[in-house]
Short mmCIF file of C-alpha atoms in Angstrom, two decimals:
data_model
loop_
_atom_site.label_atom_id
_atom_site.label_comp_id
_atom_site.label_asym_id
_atom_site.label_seq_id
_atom_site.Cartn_x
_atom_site.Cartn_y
_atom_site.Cartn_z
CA UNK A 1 -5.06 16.63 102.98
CA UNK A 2 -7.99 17.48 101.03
CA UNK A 3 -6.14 19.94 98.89
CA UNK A 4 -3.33 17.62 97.54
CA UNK A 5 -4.83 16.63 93.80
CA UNK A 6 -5.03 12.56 93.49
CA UNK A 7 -2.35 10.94 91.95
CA UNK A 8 -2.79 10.47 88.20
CA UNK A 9 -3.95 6.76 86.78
CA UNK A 10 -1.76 5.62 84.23
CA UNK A 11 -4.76 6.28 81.76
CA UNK A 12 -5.03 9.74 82.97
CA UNK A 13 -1.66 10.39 81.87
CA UNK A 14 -2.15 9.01 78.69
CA UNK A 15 -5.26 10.88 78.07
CA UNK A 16 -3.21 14.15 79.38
CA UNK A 17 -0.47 13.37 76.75
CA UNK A 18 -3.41 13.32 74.05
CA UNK A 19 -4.72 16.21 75.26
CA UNK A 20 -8.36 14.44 76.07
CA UNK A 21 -8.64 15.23 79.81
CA UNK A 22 -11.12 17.53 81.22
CA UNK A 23 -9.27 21.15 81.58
CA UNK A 24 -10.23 20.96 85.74
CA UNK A 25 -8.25 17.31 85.86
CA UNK A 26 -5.66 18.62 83.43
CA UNK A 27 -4.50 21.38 85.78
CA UNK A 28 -4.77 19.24 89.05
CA UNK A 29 -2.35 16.90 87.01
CA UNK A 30 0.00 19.34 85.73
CA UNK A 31 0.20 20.83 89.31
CA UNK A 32 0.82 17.51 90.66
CA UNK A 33 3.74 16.77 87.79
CA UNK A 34 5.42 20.52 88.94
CA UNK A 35 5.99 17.87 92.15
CA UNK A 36 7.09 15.13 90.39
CA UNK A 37 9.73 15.77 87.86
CA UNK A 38 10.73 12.30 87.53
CA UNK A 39 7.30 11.79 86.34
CA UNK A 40 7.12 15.05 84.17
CA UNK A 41 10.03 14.05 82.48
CA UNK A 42 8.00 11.10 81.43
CA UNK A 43 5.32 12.97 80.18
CA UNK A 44 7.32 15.46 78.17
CA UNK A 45 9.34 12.19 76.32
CA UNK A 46 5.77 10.65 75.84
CA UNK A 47 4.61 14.48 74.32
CA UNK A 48 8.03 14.19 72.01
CA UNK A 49 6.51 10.95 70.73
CA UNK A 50 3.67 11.95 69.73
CA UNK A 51 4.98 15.46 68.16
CA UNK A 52 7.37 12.87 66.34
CA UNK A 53 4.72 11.13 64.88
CA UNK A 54 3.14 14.12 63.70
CA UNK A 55 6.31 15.35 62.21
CA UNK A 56 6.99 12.28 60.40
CA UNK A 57 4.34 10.82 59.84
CA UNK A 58 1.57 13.74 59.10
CA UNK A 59 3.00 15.10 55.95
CA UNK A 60 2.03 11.36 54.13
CA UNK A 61 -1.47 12.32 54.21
CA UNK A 62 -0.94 14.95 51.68
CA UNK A 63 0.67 12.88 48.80
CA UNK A 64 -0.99 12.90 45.17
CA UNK A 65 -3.49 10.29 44.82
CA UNK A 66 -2.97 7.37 42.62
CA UNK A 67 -5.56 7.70 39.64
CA UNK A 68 -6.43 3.77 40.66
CA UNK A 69 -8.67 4.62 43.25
CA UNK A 70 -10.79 7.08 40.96
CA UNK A 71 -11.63 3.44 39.57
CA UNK A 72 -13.64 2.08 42.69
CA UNK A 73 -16.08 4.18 42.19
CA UNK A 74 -16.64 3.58 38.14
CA UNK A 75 -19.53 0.93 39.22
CA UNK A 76 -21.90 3.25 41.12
CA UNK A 77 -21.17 6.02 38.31
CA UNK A 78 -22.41 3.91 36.00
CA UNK A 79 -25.66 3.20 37.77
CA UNK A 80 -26.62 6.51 38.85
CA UNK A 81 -27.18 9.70 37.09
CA UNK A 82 -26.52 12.05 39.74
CA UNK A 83 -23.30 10.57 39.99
CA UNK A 84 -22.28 11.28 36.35
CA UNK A 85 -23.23 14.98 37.28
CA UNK A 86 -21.31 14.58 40.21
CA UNK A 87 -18.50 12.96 38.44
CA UNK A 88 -17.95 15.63 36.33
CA UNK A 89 -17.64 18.30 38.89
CA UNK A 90 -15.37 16.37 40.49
CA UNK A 91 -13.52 16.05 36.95
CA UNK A 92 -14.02 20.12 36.11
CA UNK A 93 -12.62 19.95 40.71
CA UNK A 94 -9.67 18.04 39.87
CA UNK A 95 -8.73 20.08 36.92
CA UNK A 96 -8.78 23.32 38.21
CA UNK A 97 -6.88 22.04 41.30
CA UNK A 98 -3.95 21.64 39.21
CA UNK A 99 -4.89 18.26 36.82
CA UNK A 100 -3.31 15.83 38.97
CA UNK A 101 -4.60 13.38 36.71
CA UNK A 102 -3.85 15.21 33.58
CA UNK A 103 -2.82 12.20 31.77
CA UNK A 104 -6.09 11.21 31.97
CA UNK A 105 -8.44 13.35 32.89
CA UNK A 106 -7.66 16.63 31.28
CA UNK A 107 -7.00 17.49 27.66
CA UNK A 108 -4.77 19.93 26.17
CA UNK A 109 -7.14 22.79 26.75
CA UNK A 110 -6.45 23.22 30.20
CA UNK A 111 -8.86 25.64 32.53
CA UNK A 112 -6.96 29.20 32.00
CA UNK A 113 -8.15 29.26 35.72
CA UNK A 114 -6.35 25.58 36.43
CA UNK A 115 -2.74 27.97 37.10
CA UNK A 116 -4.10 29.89 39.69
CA UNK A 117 -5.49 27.14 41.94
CA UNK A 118 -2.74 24.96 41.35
CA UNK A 119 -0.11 27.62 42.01
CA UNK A 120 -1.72 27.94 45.53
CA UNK A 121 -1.81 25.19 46.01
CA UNK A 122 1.62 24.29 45.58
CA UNK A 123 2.70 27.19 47.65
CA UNK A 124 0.02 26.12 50.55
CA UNK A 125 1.89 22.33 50.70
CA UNK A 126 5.17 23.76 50.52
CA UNK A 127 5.11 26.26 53.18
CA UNK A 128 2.15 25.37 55.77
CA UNK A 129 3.74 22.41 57.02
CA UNK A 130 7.04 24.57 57.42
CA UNK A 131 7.50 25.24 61.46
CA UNK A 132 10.50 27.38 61.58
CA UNK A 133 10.64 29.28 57.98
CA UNK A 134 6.77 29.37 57.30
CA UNK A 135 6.42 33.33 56.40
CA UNK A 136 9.59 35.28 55.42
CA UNK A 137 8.09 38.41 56.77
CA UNK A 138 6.56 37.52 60.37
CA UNK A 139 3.49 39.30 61.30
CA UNK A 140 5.12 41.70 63.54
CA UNK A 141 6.10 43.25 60.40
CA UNK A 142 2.70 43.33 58.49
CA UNK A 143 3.16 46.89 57.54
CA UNK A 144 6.50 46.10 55.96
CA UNK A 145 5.39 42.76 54.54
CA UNK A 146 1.89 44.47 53.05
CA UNK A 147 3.58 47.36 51.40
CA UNK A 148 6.33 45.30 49.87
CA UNK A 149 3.94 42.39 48.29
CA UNK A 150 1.71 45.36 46.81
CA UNK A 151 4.39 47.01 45.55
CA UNK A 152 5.69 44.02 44.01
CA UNK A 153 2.37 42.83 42.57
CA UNK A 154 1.61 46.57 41.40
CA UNK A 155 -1.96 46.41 42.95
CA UNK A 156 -3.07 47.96 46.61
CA UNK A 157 -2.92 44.27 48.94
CA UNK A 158 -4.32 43.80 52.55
CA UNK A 159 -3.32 41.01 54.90
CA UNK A 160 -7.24 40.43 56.02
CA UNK A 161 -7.28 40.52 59.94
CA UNK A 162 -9.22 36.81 60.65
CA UNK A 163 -8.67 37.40 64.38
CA UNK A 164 -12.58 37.17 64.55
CA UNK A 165 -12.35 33.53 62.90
CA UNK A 166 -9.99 32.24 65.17
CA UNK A 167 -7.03 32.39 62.98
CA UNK A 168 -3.92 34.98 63.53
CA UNK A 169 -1.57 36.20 60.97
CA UNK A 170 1.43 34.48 61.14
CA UNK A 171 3.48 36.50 58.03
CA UNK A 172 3.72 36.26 54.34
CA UNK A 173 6.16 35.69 51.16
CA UNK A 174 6.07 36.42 47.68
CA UNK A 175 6.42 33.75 45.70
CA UNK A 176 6.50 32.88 41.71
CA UNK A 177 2.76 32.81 39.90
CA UNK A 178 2.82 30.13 36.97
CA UNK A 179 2.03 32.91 34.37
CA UNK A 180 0.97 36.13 36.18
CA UNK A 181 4.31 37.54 37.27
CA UNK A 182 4.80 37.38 41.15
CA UNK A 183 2.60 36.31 43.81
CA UNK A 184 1.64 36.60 47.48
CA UNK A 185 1.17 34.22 50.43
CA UNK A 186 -0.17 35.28 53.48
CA UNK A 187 -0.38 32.57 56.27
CA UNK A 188 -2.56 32.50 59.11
CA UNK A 189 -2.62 29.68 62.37
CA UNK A 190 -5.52 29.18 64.32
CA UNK A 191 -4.69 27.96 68.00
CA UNK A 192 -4.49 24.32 67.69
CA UNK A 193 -1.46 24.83 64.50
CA UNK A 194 -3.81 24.20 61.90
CA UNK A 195 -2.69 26.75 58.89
CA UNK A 196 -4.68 28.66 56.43
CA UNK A 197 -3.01 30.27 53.46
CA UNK A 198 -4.33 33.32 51.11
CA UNK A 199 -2.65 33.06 48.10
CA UNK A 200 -3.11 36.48 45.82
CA UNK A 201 -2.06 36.47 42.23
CA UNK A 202 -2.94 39.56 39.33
CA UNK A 203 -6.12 38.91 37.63
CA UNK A 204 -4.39 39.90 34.51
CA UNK A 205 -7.34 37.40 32.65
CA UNK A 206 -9.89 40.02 34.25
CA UNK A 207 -13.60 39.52 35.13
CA UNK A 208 -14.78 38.83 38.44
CA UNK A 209 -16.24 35.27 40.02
CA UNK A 210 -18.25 34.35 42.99
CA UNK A 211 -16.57 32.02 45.22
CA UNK A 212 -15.50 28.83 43.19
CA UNK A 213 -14.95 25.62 45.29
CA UNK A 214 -11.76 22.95 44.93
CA UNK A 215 -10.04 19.81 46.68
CA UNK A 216 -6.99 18.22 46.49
CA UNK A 217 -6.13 15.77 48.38
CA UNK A 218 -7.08 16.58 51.93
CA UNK A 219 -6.34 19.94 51.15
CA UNK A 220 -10.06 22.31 50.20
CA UNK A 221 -9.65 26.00 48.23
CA UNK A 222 -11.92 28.67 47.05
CA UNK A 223 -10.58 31.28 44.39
CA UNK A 224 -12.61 34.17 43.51
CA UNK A 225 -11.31 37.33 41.16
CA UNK A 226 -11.77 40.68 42.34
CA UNK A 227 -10.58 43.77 40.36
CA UNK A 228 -7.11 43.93 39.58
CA UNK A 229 -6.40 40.54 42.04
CA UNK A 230 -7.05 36.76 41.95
CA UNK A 231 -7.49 35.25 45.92
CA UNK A 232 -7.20 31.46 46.55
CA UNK A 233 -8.15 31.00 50.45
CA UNK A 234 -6.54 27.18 50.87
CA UNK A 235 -7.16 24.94 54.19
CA UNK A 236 -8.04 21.80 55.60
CA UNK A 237 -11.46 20.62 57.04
CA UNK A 238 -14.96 20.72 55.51
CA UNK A 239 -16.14 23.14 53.32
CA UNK A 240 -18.41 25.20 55.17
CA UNK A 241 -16.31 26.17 57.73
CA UNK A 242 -13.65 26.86 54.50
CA UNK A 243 -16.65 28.74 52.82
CA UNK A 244 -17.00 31.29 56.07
CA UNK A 245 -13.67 32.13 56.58
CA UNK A 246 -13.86 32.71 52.64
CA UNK A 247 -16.91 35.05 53.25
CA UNK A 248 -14.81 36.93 56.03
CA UNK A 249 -11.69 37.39 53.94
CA UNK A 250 -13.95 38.88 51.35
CA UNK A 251 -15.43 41.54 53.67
CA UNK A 252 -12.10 42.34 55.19
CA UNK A 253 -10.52 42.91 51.77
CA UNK A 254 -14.11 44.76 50.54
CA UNK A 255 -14.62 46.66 53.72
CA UNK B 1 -25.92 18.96 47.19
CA UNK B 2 -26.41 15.41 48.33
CA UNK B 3 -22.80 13.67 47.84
CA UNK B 4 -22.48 10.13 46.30
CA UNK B 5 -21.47 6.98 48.20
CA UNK B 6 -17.67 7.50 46.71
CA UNK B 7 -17.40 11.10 47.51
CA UNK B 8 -18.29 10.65 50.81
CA UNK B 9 -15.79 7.60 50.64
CA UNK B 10 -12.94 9.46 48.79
CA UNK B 11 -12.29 11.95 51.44
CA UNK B 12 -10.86 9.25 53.12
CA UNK B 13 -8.20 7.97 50.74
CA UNK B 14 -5.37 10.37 52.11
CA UNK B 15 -5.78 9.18 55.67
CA UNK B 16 -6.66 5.41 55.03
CA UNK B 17 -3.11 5.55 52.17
CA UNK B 18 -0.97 6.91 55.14
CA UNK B 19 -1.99 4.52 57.83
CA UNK B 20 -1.77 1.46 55.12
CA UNK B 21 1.25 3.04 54.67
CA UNK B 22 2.92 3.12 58.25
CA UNK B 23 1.73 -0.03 59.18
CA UNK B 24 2.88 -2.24 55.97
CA UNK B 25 6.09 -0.09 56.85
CA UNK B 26 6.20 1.64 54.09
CA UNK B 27 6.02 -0.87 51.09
CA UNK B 28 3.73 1.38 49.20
CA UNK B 29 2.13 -0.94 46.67
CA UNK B 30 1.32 -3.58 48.89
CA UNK B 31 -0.26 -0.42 51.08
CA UNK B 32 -1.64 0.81 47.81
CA UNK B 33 -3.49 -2.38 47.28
CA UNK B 34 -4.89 -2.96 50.98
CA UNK B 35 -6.76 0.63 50.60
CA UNK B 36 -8.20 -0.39 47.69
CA UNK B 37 -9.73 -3.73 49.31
CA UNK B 38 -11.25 -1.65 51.63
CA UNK B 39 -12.58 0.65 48.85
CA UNK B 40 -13.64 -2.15 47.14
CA UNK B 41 -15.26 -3.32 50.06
CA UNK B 42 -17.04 -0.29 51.89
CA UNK B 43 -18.73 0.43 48.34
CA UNK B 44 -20.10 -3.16 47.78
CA UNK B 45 -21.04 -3.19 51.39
CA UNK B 46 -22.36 0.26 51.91
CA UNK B 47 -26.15 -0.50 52.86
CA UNK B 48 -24.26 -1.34 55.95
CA UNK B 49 -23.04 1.74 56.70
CA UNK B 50 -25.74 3.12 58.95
CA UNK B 51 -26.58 6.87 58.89
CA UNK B 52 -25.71 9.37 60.32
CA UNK B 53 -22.23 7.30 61.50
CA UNK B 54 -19.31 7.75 61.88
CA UNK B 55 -17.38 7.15 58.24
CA UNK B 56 -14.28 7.44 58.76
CA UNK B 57 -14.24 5.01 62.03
CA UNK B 58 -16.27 2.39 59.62
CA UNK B 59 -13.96 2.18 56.65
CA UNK B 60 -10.57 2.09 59.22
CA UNK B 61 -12.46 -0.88 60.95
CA UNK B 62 -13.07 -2.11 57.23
CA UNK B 63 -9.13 -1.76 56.26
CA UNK B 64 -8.43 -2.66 59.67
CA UNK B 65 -10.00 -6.31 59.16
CA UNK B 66 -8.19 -7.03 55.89
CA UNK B 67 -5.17 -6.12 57.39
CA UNK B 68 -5.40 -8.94 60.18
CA UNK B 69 -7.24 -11.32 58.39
CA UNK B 70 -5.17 -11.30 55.00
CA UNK B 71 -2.57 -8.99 54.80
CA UNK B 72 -0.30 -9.49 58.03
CA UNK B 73 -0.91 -13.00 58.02
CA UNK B 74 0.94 -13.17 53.84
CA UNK B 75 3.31 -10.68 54.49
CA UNK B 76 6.99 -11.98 55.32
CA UNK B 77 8.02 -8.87 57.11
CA UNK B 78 9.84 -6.55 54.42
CA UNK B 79 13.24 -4.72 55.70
CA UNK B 80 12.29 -1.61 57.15
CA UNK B 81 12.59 1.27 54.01
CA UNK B 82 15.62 3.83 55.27
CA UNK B 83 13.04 6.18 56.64
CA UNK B 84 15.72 9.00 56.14
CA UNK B 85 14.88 8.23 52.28
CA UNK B 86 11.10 8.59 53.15
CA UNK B 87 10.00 11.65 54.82
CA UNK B 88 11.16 15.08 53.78
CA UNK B 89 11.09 15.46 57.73
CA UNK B 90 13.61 13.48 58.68
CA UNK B 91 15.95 15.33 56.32
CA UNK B 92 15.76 18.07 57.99
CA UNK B 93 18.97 18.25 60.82
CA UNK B 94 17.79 18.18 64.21
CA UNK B 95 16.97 20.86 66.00
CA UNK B 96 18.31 20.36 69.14
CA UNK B 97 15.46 22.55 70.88
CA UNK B 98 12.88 20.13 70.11
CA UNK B 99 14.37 17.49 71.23
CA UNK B 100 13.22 14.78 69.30
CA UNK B 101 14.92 11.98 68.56
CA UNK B 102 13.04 11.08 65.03
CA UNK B 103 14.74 7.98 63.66
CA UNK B 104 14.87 6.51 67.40
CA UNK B 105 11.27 6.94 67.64
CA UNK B 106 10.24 5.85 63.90
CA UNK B 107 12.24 2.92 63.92
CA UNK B 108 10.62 1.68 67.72
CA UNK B 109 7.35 2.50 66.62
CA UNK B 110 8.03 -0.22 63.88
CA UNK B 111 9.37 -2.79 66.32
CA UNK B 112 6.10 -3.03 68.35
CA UNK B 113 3.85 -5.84 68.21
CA UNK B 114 1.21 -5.08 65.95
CA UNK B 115 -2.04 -4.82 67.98
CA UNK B 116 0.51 -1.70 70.20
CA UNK B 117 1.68 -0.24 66.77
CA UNK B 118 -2.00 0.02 65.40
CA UNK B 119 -3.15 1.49 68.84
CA UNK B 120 -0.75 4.13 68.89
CA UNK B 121 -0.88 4.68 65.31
CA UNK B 122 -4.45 4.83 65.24
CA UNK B 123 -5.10 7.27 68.69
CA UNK B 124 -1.77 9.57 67.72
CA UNK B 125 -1.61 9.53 64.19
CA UNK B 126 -4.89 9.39 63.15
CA UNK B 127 -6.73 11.27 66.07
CA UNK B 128 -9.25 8.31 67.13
CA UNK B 129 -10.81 8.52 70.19
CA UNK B 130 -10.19 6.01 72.62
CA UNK B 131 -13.77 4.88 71.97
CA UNK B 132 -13.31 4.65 68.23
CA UNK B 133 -9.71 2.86 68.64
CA UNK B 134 -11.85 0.10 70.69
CA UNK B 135 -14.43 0.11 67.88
CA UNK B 136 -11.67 -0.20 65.08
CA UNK B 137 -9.86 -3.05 66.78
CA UNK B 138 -12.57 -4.72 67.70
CA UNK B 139 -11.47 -4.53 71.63
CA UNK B 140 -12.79 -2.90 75.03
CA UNK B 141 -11.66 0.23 76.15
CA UNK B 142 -9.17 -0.97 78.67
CA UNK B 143 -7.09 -3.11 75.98
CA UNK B 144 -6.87 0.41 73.86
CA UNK B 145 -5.54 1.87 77.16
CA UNK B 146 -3.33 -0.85 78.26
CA UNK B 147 -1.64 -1.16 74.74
CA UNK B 148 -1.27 2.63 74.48
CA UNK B 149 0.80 2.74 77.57
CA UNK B 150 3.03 0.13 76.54
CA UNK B 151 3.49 1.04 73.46
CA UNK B 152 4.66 4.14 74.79
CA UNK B 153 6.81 2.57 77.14
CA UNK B 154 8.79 0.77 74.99
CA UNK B 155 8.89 3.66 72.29
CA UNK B 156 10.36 5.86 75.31
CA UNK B 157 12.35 3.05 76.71
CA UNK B 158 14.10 2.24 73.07
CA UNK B 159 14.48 6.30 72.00
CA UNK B 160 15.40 8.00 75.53
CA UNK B 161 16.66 5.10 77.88
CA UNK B 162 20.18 4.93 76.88
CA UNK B 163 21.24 8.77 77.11
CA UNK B 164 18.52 9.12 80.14
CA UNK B 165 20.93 6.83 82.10
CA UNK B 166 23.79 8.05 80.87
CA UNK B 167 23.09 11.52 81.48
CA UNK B 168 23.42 12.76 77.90
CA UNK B 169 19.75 13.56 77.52
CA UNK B 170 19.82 16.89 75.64
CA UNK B 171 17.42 19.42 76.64
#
């Protein structure tokens, strides 16, 4: 019986939990487990494990970072000029992204830009890691959401379609700016979870930027100003790929 | 822009401060301090860091090796923390949808052996590849698999077994 897929090794069905098997093996598996429940049960406990890891567990990653380990890398600062040019970006980095250090770091005469990044940034760790009350207006009611959060923010706001990047609008909120009156947050989930917030705040400060680059944490942002709105696009992962889907907001908003 | 030894390092910090974290269960300056050795010691070893490698996998090997040379051997076991205190997620009331049974599987997580914990940890939590894992613990591939499975046994055994046999299993 040719047709009847092998029974799964043990490490197959750990590397089918991880989701590491080949998609061809993966269905002959899953086909086999529709004839097995006993053994599907398994699987789906071992799957809960794993999600409760990820639950638990995942959400450490994003604490503050003690101002101790700045430290270990004093020595090769010291030795190297590039690094004290590098240093200092990472100092004028740190401060816009909200002056996590501030008692050290950052003086009185905080970036007037340090509100807007850090403001997004809050609202990007509060809500992307939220499963069940991410948005507070789900996608399916972007027309609704859109026209609310403009009129709110008294300026003409688009929810930028990023189908083309891989990511899908998942909703938005409006949220409290630090000192530009209300605020918008439009979320966005690419197909493996991972979230991407736009964060949209009145450039009441005026001017206009190019695309200015920030981390926190393991958390990347670029904020640019554009007429009568401020953008931070906040995400995970390097910053190229956080640089394109920057570039492809942009042209959706400046069509 | 070519990045300095640290930045390249630094990236790191969130990832190596959560698995210190998990696997000192959750003593936070003696985690604290174990990240730092590794810091310490990937930047006054980092002519051995061959190029283009794989970072991350290096400086988990690096904390990875404290740990069992000099950390788990000094450390009297501290009471687990009550995780509920912990994580914002287990807060949160179960939803009985998903199922999962958080504390159950957070507290047998920290009841396995260590070389299962740090397997699991490292392949689930952290995203390793089975390859990597067997790089980071120093072990072959078939150890990584073995361990995974039982870890997961016993996990599953110590969070489901009871209402499995039982028949309360909610689902």
């Amino acid at each position: 019986m040719s047709d009847l897929p092998e029974i799964p090794t043990e490490d197959e069905i750990q590397a089918l939990v991880d989701g590491r098997l080949d998609p061809g093996r993966r269905a002959e598996i899953e086909a086999w487990l529709s004839g097995n429940p006993d053994e599907a049960a398994r699987v789906a406990e071992l799957r809960d494990i794993s999600s409760a890891i990820e639950r638990v567990y995942g959400p450490l990653s994003e604490r503050p970072i003690p101002a101790r380990f700045q430290k270990v890398g004093a020595p090769a600062m010291a030795r190297s000029p590039v690094w004290r040019v590098a240093a200092m970006v990472a100092l004028i980095a740190v401060g816009a992204a909200g002056g996590w250090f501030a008692n050290e770091a950052v003086g009185p005469g905080e970036d007037p830009n340090a509100s807007l990044a850090r403001g997004a940034v809050k609202a990007h760790q509060m809500y992307a890691r939220e499963v069940r009350h991410a948005v507070e207006v789900p996608a399916s009611d972007e027309a609704h959401l859109v026209a609310w959060l403009s009129k709110r923010l008294n300026a003409p706001l688009r929810a930028p379609n990023l189908d083309g990047e891989g990511y899908r609008l998942v909703g938005g909120r409006l949220l409290p700016a630090e000192d530009a009156g209300p605020a918008a947050q439009f979320m966005y989930e690419a197909e493996s979870g991972e979230r991407l917030t736009l964060y949209v705040e009145q450039n009441l400060a005026g001017g206009e930027t190019a695309f200015r680059f920030t981390e926190y944490d393991d958390v990347s942002a670029f904020w640019w100003k554009d007429g009568p709105l401020a953008y931070v696009l906040i995400g995970r992962g390097e910053r190229d790929r956080l640089l394109t889907l920057a570039r492809a907001t942009y042209q959706e908003l400046n069509p | 822009m070519k990045r300095s030894s640290f930045e390249l390092v630094e990236t790191h910090i969130p990832s190596l401060r959560r698995y210190a974290l998990v696997l000192l269960r959750h003593d936070e300056p003696r985690a604290d301090d174990l990240v730092q050795d590794c810091l310490e010691r990937a930047m006054s070893r980092w002519h051995l860091w061959r190029r283009p490698g794989n970072l991350r996998g290096w400086l988990f090997t690096i904390l990875h090796n404290i740990y069992v040379n000099d950390v788990a051997r000094a450390v009297a076991r501290p009471d687990v923390v009550e995780i509920q205190d912990y994580f914002p997620a287990m807060a949160v009331p179960p939803n009985q949808a998903d199922r999962i049974q958080l504390r159950e599987v957070t507290a047998a997580i920290q009841e396995l052996p260590d070389p299962q914990r740090q397997t699991l940890l490292l392949v689930t939590m952290e995203g390793f590849s089975y390859d990597e894992t067997a790089d980071i613990t120093g072990v072959p591939i078939g150890t990584v698999m073995s361990r995974l499975s039982r870890a997961r046994e016993k996990v599953r055994a110590a969070s489901w077994g009871e209402t499995r046999e039982s028949g309360r299993r909610i689902t």
